[in-house]
Amino acid sequence: MLRGGSIPYLEGVLEYIDSASTAFHTPGHKQGKGAYAPLSLLLGERCFQADVGDEVGGMEDADVLLDRAEELAARLYGVDRTYFLINGTTSALQAMLMGAFSPGDELLISRNMHLAAAAGLILAGLEPVFIPEKWCPHLGLPLGWDMHHWQKAGEEHPKAKGAFLVYPTYQGFCPDLAPLIDAVKAQGKLVLVDEAHGPHLALSSSLPPSACELGAHLVAHSAHKILGALTQSSFLHVQGKSPDRLSRAVELLLSTSPSPLLLASLDGARAQMEEGEKLWDKALNLARKAQERIQELPGLSICGPDYVKAGLIPRCDPTKLVVCVQELGYTGWEAASLLKKYGIQVEMADWWTVLFLLTYADGPAEVDALVAGLEKLTATPPPDGGKAAARLLGEEIRPPAIPPRSLSPREAFFRPRVKVPLDQALGRTAAEIIAPYPPGSPIIIPGEVFTEEILDYLRLLKGCQVKVRGVDDPSLAEVAVVA
Ligand SMILES: Cc1ncc(COP(=O)(O)O)c(C=O)c1O
């Protein structure tokens, strides 16, 4: 009997597959009998057999098994409650904001928020007070936030109901979180943390601390980004008394037919991470070796540890290798596309850096491949004689100051809108989120007013062919503004 074991939900799905009767219920593929052949080839028979709704004709006691699986996850992370979410950290952030605050509430929020959080501000009808992002002056790389900005904003906005922040950054940079959490909690306010890129932090004593260990009230984890869960699968953790509406907000944003594949993957990923310390020690050793070897290559440097040494950031996650290619005469985007030709797919690229993610799943062979790819890169002259990099060297890459606001994000989003050419947007109020992706931090959100600085930055981005999300026109020829 599998039920009630150490992977309750996953075992429930396995048991269902073995016990399935003739199905007269959804889904229409009927355990794969009607699956489209190429899709079956892609996913395999078991995948369809496990694709069972938990409401109609599905797994027995699915809710009980899910509760048990969530309890085990809460135990692993040392929190009071964990939700399994199948619409990523996107829905976790939105549920947090809708569950913890009320329309019109002021909220201190770090500007390095993901666009999913900006969408949460719209859904929840909040009045954001933004905490500016810190930047590396040479590379235009986002470094997170500084405590003194939170203190200042807290003093200027005493009615703010809480703080929402991103930790660690996409690049694994870790601002000093403990004093911020302590200060916000001392005022009896809520601390919400988007720890999308840090579900492993709580699992190893050698990694920077997790917001869960530091006592944040609500913490979101993209289990699919760093752990072994399937894409779209995330955790939302709660510590202390849960905000009254949180469960309802989670339910509001959740499909009534959550995929058992995704839920089982969260249960499995959690069970695997019961050995997290060992698995992440292995990843950290690998990362250290990779770092040493990459730093020996001519023209390459690794930003995280250098920034810690220079006092720009307090800590970094060594499993995120942020490699600077500026000295080679490459932009980050050019380096990424050449590396792809050498069989290396980066996690992200930007102006001057490429980001490589190492996890417990990697081994020495992957590090050898990475170093070999980078070696080839260092031996290849940049495209077009390095013209793109030379042009960028003349620019100060510093995202624009947070613009003034004329409407709340929600009001602006729901007002009638018109499209105007980018060059005519000066002084107009944005009706859409504009976020270069990745990392997906908005340059402007609905309700904010286009400044000359914002327009200049967007023109610079356009020239670099950066992908932009949140917009009607990804080419940025036109932008949506409030009519
Ligand atoms: C900081 C941050 N928060 C939230 C998200 C959204 O997470 P998900 O893809 O799990 O919905 C992302 C995605 O990249 C992210 O980088």
Short mmCIF file of C-alpha atoms and ligand atoms in Angstrom, two decimals:
data_model
loop_
_atom_site.label_atom_id
_atom_site.label_comp_id
_atom_site.label_asym_id
_atom_site.label_seq_id
_atom_site.Cartn_x
_atom_site.Cartn_y
_atom_site.Cartn_z
CA MET A 1 0.00 0.00 0.00
CA LEU A 2 1.56 3.24 -1.15
CA ARG A 3 -0.82 5.74 0.46
CA GLY A 4 0.35 7.81 3.42
CA GLY A 5 4.01 7.24 2.54
CA SER A 6 6.79 9.72 2.12
CA ILE A 7 5.57 10.95 -1.27
CA PRO A 8 1.80 10.81 -0.69
CA TYR A 9 0.52 12.63 -3.74
CA LEU A 10 2.99 11.08 -6.15
CA GLU A 11 2.15 7.65 -4.77
CA GLY A 12 -1.56 8.41 -5.13
CA VAL A 13 -1.05 9.09 -8.85
CA LEU A 14 0.95 5.88 -9.29
CA GLU A 15 -1.74 3.94 -7.51
CA TYR A 16 -4.42 5.49 -9.68
CA ILE A 17 -2.60 4.39 -12.83
CA ASP A 18 -2.47 0.79 -11.59
CA SER A 19 -6.10 0.74 -10.52
CA ALA A 20 -7.71 2.67 -13.38
CA SER A 21 -11.10 1.42 -14.46
CA THR A 22 -12.69 2.07 -17.85
CA ALA A 23 -12.90 5.82 -17.93
CA PHE A 24 -16.14 7.62 -18.72
CA HIS A 25 -14.81 10.95 -17.52
CA THR A 26 -12.43 13.77 -18.40
CA PRO A 27 -9.84 14.22 -19.78
CA GLY A 28 -10.95 13.41 -23.31
CA HIS A 29 -7.82 11.52 -24.27
CA LYS A 30 -8.99 8.76 -21.85
CA GLN A 31 -5.66 7.90 -20.28
CA GLY A 32 -3.87 8.30 -23.57
CA LYS A 33 -6.01 5.98 -25.72
CA GLY A 34 -7.01 9.00 -27.80
CA ALA A 35 -3.76 10.87 -27.56
CA TYR A 36 -2.48 12.45 -30.75
CA ALA A 37 0.40 10.18 -31.81
CA PRO A 38 3.18 12.80 -32.06
CA LEU A 39 2.15 14.13 -28.65
CA SER A 40 2.24 10.61 -27.26
CA LEU A 41 5.68 10.23 -28.73
CA LEU A 42 6.73 13.37 -26.93
CA LEU A 43 5.15 12.68 -23.56
CA GLY A 44 4.98 8.89 -23.34
CA GLU A 45 2.08 6.68 -22.33
CA ARG A 46 2.56 7.06 -18.57
CA CYS A 47 2.18 10.79 -18.77
CA PHE A 48 -1.33 10.44 -20.20
CA GLN A 49 -2.25 7.70 -17.75
CA ALA A 50 -1.31 9.97 -14.90
CA ASP A 51 -3.21 12.92 -16.34
CA VAL A 52 -6.29 12.53 -14.22
CA GLY A 53 -8.66 15.18 -12.89
CA ASP A 54 -9.05 15.07 -9.13
CA GLU A 55 -12.70 16.11 -9.14
CA VAL A 56 -14.48 13.86 -11.62
CA GLY A 57 -13.57 10.20 -11.81
CA GLY A 58 -10.11 10.91 -10.59
CA MET A 59 -7.83 9.90 -7.78
CA GLU A 60 -9.48 8.88 -4.59
CA ASP A 61 -8.76 11.20 -1.66
CA ALA A 62 -6.75 13.53 -3.88
CA ASP A 63 -7.37 16.43 -1.46
CA VAL A 64 -6.18 14.44 1.53
CA LEU A 65 -3.05 13.34 -0.30
CA LEU A 66 -2.37 16.89 -1.44
CA ASP A 67 -2.80 18.21 2.13
CA ARG A 68 -0.33 15.61 3.37
CA ALA A 69 2.16 16.41 0.60
CA GLU A 70 1.89 20.12 1.38
CA GLU A 71 2.43 19.41 5.09
CA LEU A 72 5.64 17.54 4.28
CA ALA A 73 6.84 20.49 2.21
CA ALA A 74 6.03 22.87 5.06
CA ARG A 75 8.04 20.64 7.40
CA LEU A 76 11.03 20.63 5.04
CA TYR A 77 11.03 24.44 4.86
CA GLY A 78 10.27 24.89 8.58
CA VAL A 79 7.12 26.92 7.89
CA ASP A 80 3.53 26.66 9.12
CA ARG A 81 1.84 26.06 5.79
CA THR A 82 2.82 25.41 2.18
CA TYR A 83 0.59 25.61 -0.89
CA PHE A 84 1.41 23.72 -4.08
CA LEU A 85 0.74 26.01 -7.05
CA ILE A 86 0.50 25.01 -10.68
CA ASN A 87 0.66 28.47 -12.22
CA GLY A 88 4.16 29.21 -11.07
CA THR A 89 5.41 31.87 -8.73
CA THR A 90 3.41 34.24 -10.88
CA SER A 91 0.25 33.06 -9.12
CA ALA A 92 2.02 32.86 -5.75
CA LEU A 93 2.93 36.55 -5.92
CA GLN A 94 -0.54 37.54 -7.03
CA ALA A 95 -2.19 35.45 -4.31
CA MET A 96 0.14 36.94 -1.70
CA LEU A 97 -0.70 40.50 -2.70
CA MET A 98 -4.43 39.85 -2.99
CA GLY A 99 -4.53 37.78 0.18
CA ALA A 100 -2.49 40.05 2.43
CA PHE A 101 -3.64 43.54 1.44
CA SER A 102 -6.78 45.46 0.43
CA PRO A 103 -7.39 47.79 -2.50
CA GLY A 104 -5.91 51.22 -1.82
CA ASP A 105 -3.31 49.92 0.68
CA GLU A 106 0.17 51.37 0.43
CA LEU A 107 2.94 48.81 0.09
CA LEU A 108 6.72 49.21 0.09
CA ILE A 109 7.97 47.14 -2.83
CA SER A 110 11.40 46.64 -4.37
CA ARG A 111 11.56 47.94 -7.93
CA ASN A 112 13.40 44.82 -9.04
CA MET A 113 9.98 43.12 -8.78
CA HIS A 114 9.08 40.70 -11.56
CA LEU A 115 6.29 41.71 -13.92
CA ALA A 116 4.13 39.07 -12.23
CA ALA A 117 4.26 41.21 -9.09
CA ALA A 118 3.35 44.29 -11.12
CA ALA A 119 0.33 42.32 -12.36
CA GLY A 120 -0.40 41.52 -8.69
CA LEU A 121 -0.45 45.25 -7.90
CA ILE A 122 -3.07 45.70 -10.62
CA LEU A 123 -5.17 42.74 -9.47
CA ALA A 124 -5.02 43.74 -5.81
CA GLY A 125 -5.48 47.48 -6.47
CA LEU A 126 -2.46 48.50 -4.37
CA GLU A 127 -0.55 51.80 -4.14
CA PRO A 128 3.11 50.86 -4.52
CA VAL A 129 5.94 52.83 -2.92
CA PHE A 130 8.98 51.68 -4.84
CA ILE A 131 12.40 50.97 -3.36
CA PRO A 132 15.01 51.75 -6.04
CA GLU A 133 17.26 49.10 -7.43
CA LYS A 134 21.02 49.22 -7.02
CA TRP A 135 23.21 48.82 -10.12
CA CYS A 136 26.76 47.87 -10.89
CA PRO A 137 28.04 51.10 -12.43
CA HIS A 138 30.31 49.38 -14.98
CA LEU A 139 28.08 46.64 -16.32
CA GLY A 140 24.54 47.88 -15.75
CA LEU A 141 23.90 44.72 -13.76
CA PRO A 142 21.12 44.84 -11.15
CA LEU A 143 22.40 44.20 -7.62
CA GLY A 144 19.21 44.21 -5.54
CA TRP A 145 18.35 46.88 -2.99
CA ASP A 146 19.86 48.70 -0.02
CA MET A 147 18.52 48.81 3.53
CA HIS A 148 18.71 52.61 3.80
CA HIS A 149 16.18 53.02 0.98
CA TRP A 150 13.69 50.84 2.87
CA GLN A 151 14.28 52.86 6.04
CA LYS A 152 13.72 56.15 4.23
CA ALA A 153 10.59 54.90 2.45
CA GLY A 154 9.26 53.48 5.75
CA GLU A 155 9.70 56.88 7.43
CA GLU A 156 8.05 58.73 4.55
CA HIS A 157 5.15 56.26 4.29
CA PRO A 158 4.26 55.24 7.85
CA LYS A 159 0.85 53.95 6.69
CA ALA A 160 2.39 51.33 4.37
CA LYS A 161 0.93 47.97 5.32
CA GLY A 162 4.01 45.88 4.59
CA ALA A 163 7.07 45.16 2.45
CA PHE A 164 7.39 43.04 -0.67
CA LEU A 165 10.82 42.25 -2.04
CA VAL A 166 12.81 40.08 -4.39
CA TYR A 167 15.56 37.96 -2.83
CA PRO A 168 17.88 36.65 -4.23
CA THR A 169 18.10 38.46 -7.56
CA TYR A 170 17.95 36.55 -10.83
CA GLN A 171 21.76 36.55 -10.79
CA GLY A 172 21.86 35.13 -7.24
CA PHE A 173 22.90 38.37 -5.53
CA CYS A 174 21.71 38.46 -1.91
CA PRO A 175 21.11 41.79 -0.16
CA ASP A 176 21.13 41.85 3.64
CA LEU A 177 17.69 40.44 4.33
CA ALA A 178 17.71 39.76 8.08
CA PRO A 179 17.75 43.40 9.30
CA LEU A 180 14.99 44.31 6.85
CA ILE A 181 12.72 41.46 7.95
CA ASP A 182 13.38 42.28 11.61
CA ALA A 183 12.68 45.98 11.12
CA VAL A 184 9.40 45.42 9.23
CA LYS A 185 8.21 42.80 11.71
CA ALA A 186 9.09 45.05 14.65
CA GLN A 187 6.50 47.50 13.27
CA GLY A 188 3.90 44.72 13.19
CA LYS A 189 3.82 44.77 9.38
CA LEU A 190 3.93 41.97 6.85
CA VAL A 191 7.03 40.85 4.94
CA LEU A 192 6.42 39.11 1.61
CA VAL A 193 9.38 37.66 -0.27
CA ASP A 194 9.63 36.65 -3.90
CA GLU A 195 12.30 33.96 -3.47
CA ALA A 196 11.57 32.51 -6.92
CA HIS A 197 15.26 31.89 -7.55
CA GLY A 198 16.07 30.58 -4.08
CA PRO A 199 14.10 27.43 -3.20
CA HIS A 200 17.44 25.74 -2.48
CA LEU A 201 18.71 28.34 0.00
CA ALA A 202 16.89 26.86 2.98
CA LEU A 203 18.22 23.41 2.11
CA SER A 204 21.93 24.02 2.62
CA SER A 205 23.79 25.70 5.46
CA SER A 206 26.51 26.67 2.96
CA LEU A 207 24.18 28.87 0.90
CA PRO A 208 22.97 32.36 1.87
CA PRO A 209 20.01 32.25 4.29
CA SER A 210 16.47 31.84 3.03
CA ALA A 211 13.62 34.22 3.81
CA CYS A 212 11.90 31.18 5.36
CA GLU A 213 14.67 30.79 7.96
CA LEU A 214 14.72 34.54 8.57
CA GLY A 215 11.02 34.62 9.46
CA ALA A 216 9.32 36.32 6.47
CA HIS A 217 5.53 35.89 6.60
CA LEU A 218 4.98 34.78 3.00
CA VAL A 219 7.62 33.33 0.69
CA ALA A 220 7.25 32.17 -2.92
CA HIS A 221 9.55 29.57 -4.48
CA SER A 222 9.74 28.55 -8.13
CA ALA A 223 10.40 24.88 -7.41
CA HIS A 224 10.55 24.40 -11.17
CA LYS A 225 13.39 26.85 -11.67
CA ILE A 226 15.98 25.39 -9.31
CA LEU A 227 14.61 22.09 -7.96
CA GLY A 228 13.33 19.07 -9.86
CA ALA A 229 9.65 20.03 -10.24
CA LEU A 230 8.07 20.45 -13.66
CA THR A 231 7.84 23.89 -15.25
CA GLN A 232 5.01 25.97 -13.72
CA SER A 233 5.24 24.29 -10.31
CA SER A 234 5.84 26.52 -7.29
CA PHE A 235 5.55 26.65 -3.51
CA LEU A 236 3.91 29.39 -1.48
CA HIS A 237 4.98 29.24 2.18
CA VAL A 238 3.28 30.86 5.16
CA GLN A 239 4.77 31.55 8.59
CA GLY A 240 2.80 32.63 11.63
CA LYS A 241 -0.85 33.60 11.31
CA SER A 242 -1.96 33.39 7.71
CA PRO A 243 -3.62 36.50 6.28
CA ASP A 244 -7.39 35.78 6.41
CA ARG A 245 -7.97 35.93 2.68
CA LEU A 246 -4.86 34.08 1.53
CA SER A 247 -6.48 30.67 0.94
CA ARG A 248 -9.33 32.30 -0.96
CA ALA A 249 -6.90 34.30 -3.08
CA VAL A 250 -4.95 31.13 -3.88
CA GLU A 251 -8.17 29.39 -4.87
CA LEU A 252 -9.32 32.36 -6.94
CA LEU A 253 -6.19 32.17 -9.06
CA LEU A 254 -5.94 28.38 -9.26
CA SER A 255 -7.45 26.25 -11.99
CA THR A 256 -10.25 24.04 -10.72
CA SER A 257 -8.49 21.24 -12.63
CA PRO A 258 -4.91 21.39 -11.33
CA SER A 259 -2.58 19.12 -13.27
CA PRO A 260 -1.71 16.02 -11.23
CA LEU A 261 1.55 15.83 -13.14
CA LEU A 262 2.60 19.20 -11.78
CA LEU A 263 1.37 18.48 -8.26
CA ALA A 264 3.12 15.10 -8.23
CA SER A 265 6.29 16.79 -9.47
CA LEU A 266 6.18 19.16 -6.49
CA ASP A 267 5.75 16.23 -4.12
CA GLY A 268 8.65 14.39 -5.78
CA ALA A 269 10.91 17.44 -5.83
CA ARG A 270 10.22 18.01 -2.13
CA ALA A 271 11.00 14.37 -1.28
CA GLN A 272 14.23 14.54 -3.25
CA MET A 273 15.22 17.66 -1.31
CA GLU A 274 14.97 15.84 2.01
CA GLU A 275 18.61 15.16 1.10
CA GLY A 276 19.10 18.78 0.10
CA GLU A 277 22.21 19.44 2.18
CA LYS A 278 24.10 16.66 0.42
CA LEU A 279 22.78 17.49 -3.05
CA TRP A 280 23.54 21.21 -2.77
CA ASP A 281 26.98 20.58 -1.27
CA LYS A 282 27.72 18.66 -4.42
CA ALA A 283 26.45 21.54 -6.55
CA LEU A 284 28.47 24.05 -4.54
CA ASN A 285 31.68 22.05 -4.95
CA LEU A 286 31.06 21.88 -8.64
CA ALA A 287 30.35 25.62 -8.79
CA ARG A 288 33.61 26.40 -6.97
CA LYS A 289 35.60 24.30 -9.43
CA ALA A 290 33.79 25.85 -12.40
CA GLN A 291 34.48 29.30 -11.02
CA GLU A 292 38.22 28.65 -10.63
CA ARG A 293 38.51 27.29 -14.14
CA ILE A 294 36.49 30.07 -15.76
CA GLN A 295 38.45 32.76 -13.94
CA GLU A 296 41.65 31.36 -15.45
CA LEU A 297 40.34 31.93 -18.98
CA PRO A 298 41.62 35.14 -20.60
CA GLY A 299 39.15 38.02 -20.73
CA LEU A 300 36.50 36.42 -18.49
CA SER A 301 35.56 37.24 -14.91
CA ILE A 302 32.83 36.08 -12.55
CA CYS A 303 30.78 38.89 -11.06
CA GLY A 304 29.19 37.47 -7.88
CA PRO A 305 32.32 36.71 -5.80
CA ASP A 306 34.07 39.85 -7.14
CA TYR A 307 31.11 41.98 -6.06
CA VAL A 308 31.13 40.40 -2.59
CA LYS A 309 34.87 41.14 -2.28
CA ALA A 310 34.32 44.71 -3.45
CA GLY A 311 31.54 45.18 -0.86
CA LEU A 312 28.87 45.83 -3.53
CA ILE A 313 26.69 42.99 -2.23
CA PRO A 314 26.85 41.14 1.09
CA ARG A 315 26.53 37.61 -0.31
CA CYS A 316 25.89 35.68 -3.48
CA ASP A 317 24.66 32.27 -4.47
CA PRO A 318 27.74 30.58 -6.02
CA THR A 319 25.62 28.21 -8.10
CA LYS A 320 24.72 31.17 -10.34
CA LEU A 321 27.77 31.86 -12.49
CA VAL A 322 27.52 35.42 -13.84
CA VAL A 323 30.32 35.61 -16.40
CA CYS A 324 31.39 39.00 -17.76
CA VAL A 325 32.47 38.98 -21.43
CA GLN A 326 33.11 42.71 -21.86
CA GLU A 327 36.90 42.39 -22.09
CA LEU A 328 36.52 39.98 -25.02
CA GLY A 329 34.72 42.68 -27.01
CA TYR A 330 31.43 40.78 -26.91
CA THR A 331 28.05 41.86 -25.63
CA GLY A 332 26.36 39.27 -23.40
CA TRP A 333 23.75 38.57 -26.11
CA GLU A 334 26.42 37.95 -28.75
CA ALA A 335 28.33 35.63 -26.42
CA ALA A 336 25.13 33.70 -25.67
CA SER A 337 24.34 33.13 -29.34
CA LEU A 338 27.86 31.97 -30.11
CA LEU A 339 27.86 29.67 -27.09
CA LYS A 340 24.65 28.14 -28.39
CA LYS A 341 26.53 27.21 -31.54
CA TYR A 342 29.11 25.54 -29.28
CA GLY A 343 26.35 23.52 -27.60
CA ILE A 344 25.97 25.66 -24.47
CA GLN A 345 22.58 27.18 -23.63
CA VAL A 346 22.78 30.02 -21.11
CA GLU A 347 20.09 30.87 -18.57
CA MET A 348 20.13 34.52 -19.60
CA ALA A 349 22.27 37.15 -21.26
CA ASP A 350 22.32 40.89 -20.93
CA TRP A 351 24.52 43.82 -21.93
CA TRP A 352 27.84 42.43 -20.72
CA THR A 353 27.19 39.15 -18.96
CA VAL A 354 25.90 35.64 -19.44
CA LEU A 355 24.37 33.66 -16.62
CA PHE A 356 24.91 29.92 -16.16
CA LEU A 357 22.91 27.98 -13.63
CA LEU A 358 24.44 24.95 -11.92
CA THR A 359 22.23 22.69 -9.85
CA TYR A 360 22.41 19.38 -8.00
CA ALA A 361 21.60 17.77 -11.38
CA ASP A 362 24.95 18.75 -12.91
CA GLY A 363 28.27 16.91 -12.68
CA PRO A 364 31.89 17.27 -13.81
CA ALA A 365 30.95 16.54 -17.44
CA GLU A 366 28.69 19.62 -17.59
CA VAL A 367 31.42 21.80 -16.09
CA ASP A 368 33.92 20.43 -18.64
CA ALA A 369 31.46 21.26 -21.44
CA LEU A 370 30.91 24.76 -20.08
CA VAL A 371 34.62 25.48 -19.75
CA ALA A 372 35.30 24.06 -23.24
CA GLY A 373 32.54 26.27 -24.70
CA LEU A 374 33.93 29.35 -22.95
CA GLU A 375 37.44 28.47 -24.11
CA LYS A 376 36.19 28.46 -27.70
CA LEU A 377 34.48 31.78 -27.10
CA THR A 378 37.68 33.38 -25.84
CA ALA A 379 39.47 32.14 -28.98
CA THR A 380 36.85 33.55 -31.40
CA PRO A 381 36.96 37.21 -32.41
CA PRO A 382 33.66 39.01 -31.76
CA PRO A 383 31.21 39.37 -34.67
CA ASP A 384 31.49 42.46 -36.85
CA GLY A 385 34.82 43.34 -35.28
CA GLY A 386 33.12 43.96 -31.92
CA LYS A 387 31.08 46.90 -33.24
CA ALA A 388 28.04 46.28 -31.01
CA ALA A 389 30.20 46.13 -27.88
CA ALA A 390 32.16 49.22 -28.91
CA ARG A 391 28.89 51.12 -29.38
CA LEU A 392 27.58 50.04 -25.99
CA LEU A 393 30.83 50.99 -24.25
CA GLY A 394 29.95 54.59 -25.04
CA GLU A 395 26.59 54.29 -23.24
CA GLU A 396 25.97 54.54 -19.56
CA ILE A 397 23.82 51.49 -18.96
CA ARG A 398 21.76 52.44 -15.99
CA PRO A 399 18.05 51.79 -16.00
CA PRO A 400 16.09 54.98 -15.63
CA ALA A 401 14.95 56.46 -12.35
CA ILE A 402 11.51 55.35 -11.14
CA PRO A 403 9.13 57.65 -13.00
CA PRO A 404 6.45 59.84 -11.42
CA ARG A 405 2.97 58.33 -11.15
CA SER A 406 -0.33 59.92 -12.11
CA LEU A 407 -2.70 57.00 -11.47
CA SER A 408 -2.65 53.79 -9.46
CA PRO A 409 -1.54 50.75 -11.51
CA ARG A 410 -5.06 49.35 -11.39
CA GLU A 411 -6.82 52.55 -12.43
CA ALA A 412 -4.44 53.04 -15.35
CA PHE A 413 -4.76 49.45 -16.51
CA PHE A 414 -8.56 49.62 -16.70
CA ARG A 415 -8.84 53.11 -18.26
CA PRO A 416 -9.41 53.39 -22.05
CA ARG A 417 -6.06 53.25 -23.82
CA VAL A 418 -4.54 54.38 -27.09
CA LYS A 419 -1.34 53.45 -28.86
CA VAL A 420 1.20 56.14 -29.65
CA PRO A 421 4.60 55.96 -31.33
CA LEU A 422 7.33 55.59 -28.69
CA ASP A 423 8.72 59.01 -29.60
CA GLN A 424 5.38 60.66 -28.77
CA ALA A 425 4.95 59.05 -25.37
CA LEU A 426 6.75 61.72 -23.35
CA GLY A 427 4.50 62.93 -20.51
CA ARG A 428 1.81 60.31 -21.23
CA THR A 429 0.65 57.82 -18.61
CA ALA A 430 1.55 54.20 -19.37
CA ALA A 431 -1.32 51.73 -19.70
CA GLU A 432 0.88 48.61 -19.93
CA ILE A 433 3.87 47.01 -18.23
CA ILE A 434 7.13 47.24 -20.20
CA ALA A 435 9.61 44.66 -18.97
CA PRO A 436 12.77 43.45 -20.75
CA TYR A 437 12.83 39.67 -20.42
CA PRO A 438 14.62 38.05 -18.74
CA PRO A 439 14.88 39.15 -15.96
CA GLY A 440 11.40 40.70 -16.33
CA SER A 441 11.69 43.73 -14.04
CA PRO A 442 9.45 46.49 -15.42
CA ILE A 443 10.93 49.73 -16.70
CA ILE A 444 7.49 51.32 -16.46
CA ILE A 445 4.10 50.08 -15.23
CA PRO A 446 0.53 51.30 -15.75
CA GLY A 447 -0.05 54.65 -14.06
CA GLU A 448 3.57 55.83 -14.41
CA VAL A 449 4.50 58.74 -16.67
CA PHE A 450 6.96 58.37 -19.54
CA THR A 451 10.07 60.48 -18.93
CA GLU A 452 12.83 61.34 -21.39
CA GLU A 453 15.12 58.99 -19.47
CA ILE A 454 12.68 56.11 -19.85
CA LEU A 455 12.27 56.74 -23.57
CA ASP A 456 16.06 56.86 -24.06
CA TYR A 457 16.46 53.57 -22.24
CA LEU A 458 13.70 51.90 -24.27
CA ARG A 459 15.34 53.13 -27.50
CA LEU A 460 18.63 51.62 -26.33
CA LEU A 461 16.89 48.30 -25.59
CA LYS A 462 15.22 48.34 -29.02
CA GLY A 463 18.62 48.63 -30.65
CA CYS A 464 19.80 45.53 -28.82
CA GLN A 465 16.89 43.32 -29.91
CA VAL A 466 15.99 42.55 -26.29
CA LYS A 467 12.76 40.64 -25.82
CA VAL A 468 10.11 42.72 -24.07
CA ARG A 469 7.08 41.35 -22.20
CA GLY A 470 3.86 42.91 -20.93
CA VAL A 471 3.27 44.99 -24.06
CA ASP A 472 0.88 45.05 -27.02
CA ASP A 473 3.74 45.76 -29.41
CA PRO A 474 6.94 43.87 -28.51
CA SER A 475 8.89 45.85 -31.13
CA LEU A 476 8.19 48.97 -29.02
CA ALA A 477 7.44 50.96 -32.15
CA GLU A 478 4.26 51.94 -30.30
CA VAL A 479 3.35 51.90 -26.62
CA ALA A 480 -0.05 51.85 -24.94
CA VAL A 481 -0.92 54.96 -22.92
CA VAL A 482 -4.00 56.06 -21.01
CA ALA A 483 -6.36 57.87 -23.42
C1 LIG B 1 12.02 37.11 -9.54
C2 LIG B 1 10.93 36.35 -10.23
N1 LIG B 1 9.72 36.27 -9.65
C3 LIG B 1 8.70 35.60 -10.21
C4 LIG B 1 8.85 34.97 -11.42
C5 LIG B 1 7.70 34.23 -12.01
O1 LIG B 1 7.88 32.88 -11.71
P1 LIG B 1 7.16 31.69 -12.46
O2 LIG B 1 7.86 31.54 -13.78
O3 LIG B 1 7.40 30.53 -11.54
O4 LIG B 1 5.73 32.02 -12.61
C6 LIG B 1 10.10 34.99 -12.07
C7 LIG B 1 10.28 34.32 -13.36
O5 LIG B 1 11.31 34.36 -13.99
C8 LIG B 1 11.16 35.71 -11.46
O6 LIG B 1 12.36 35.81 -12.06
#
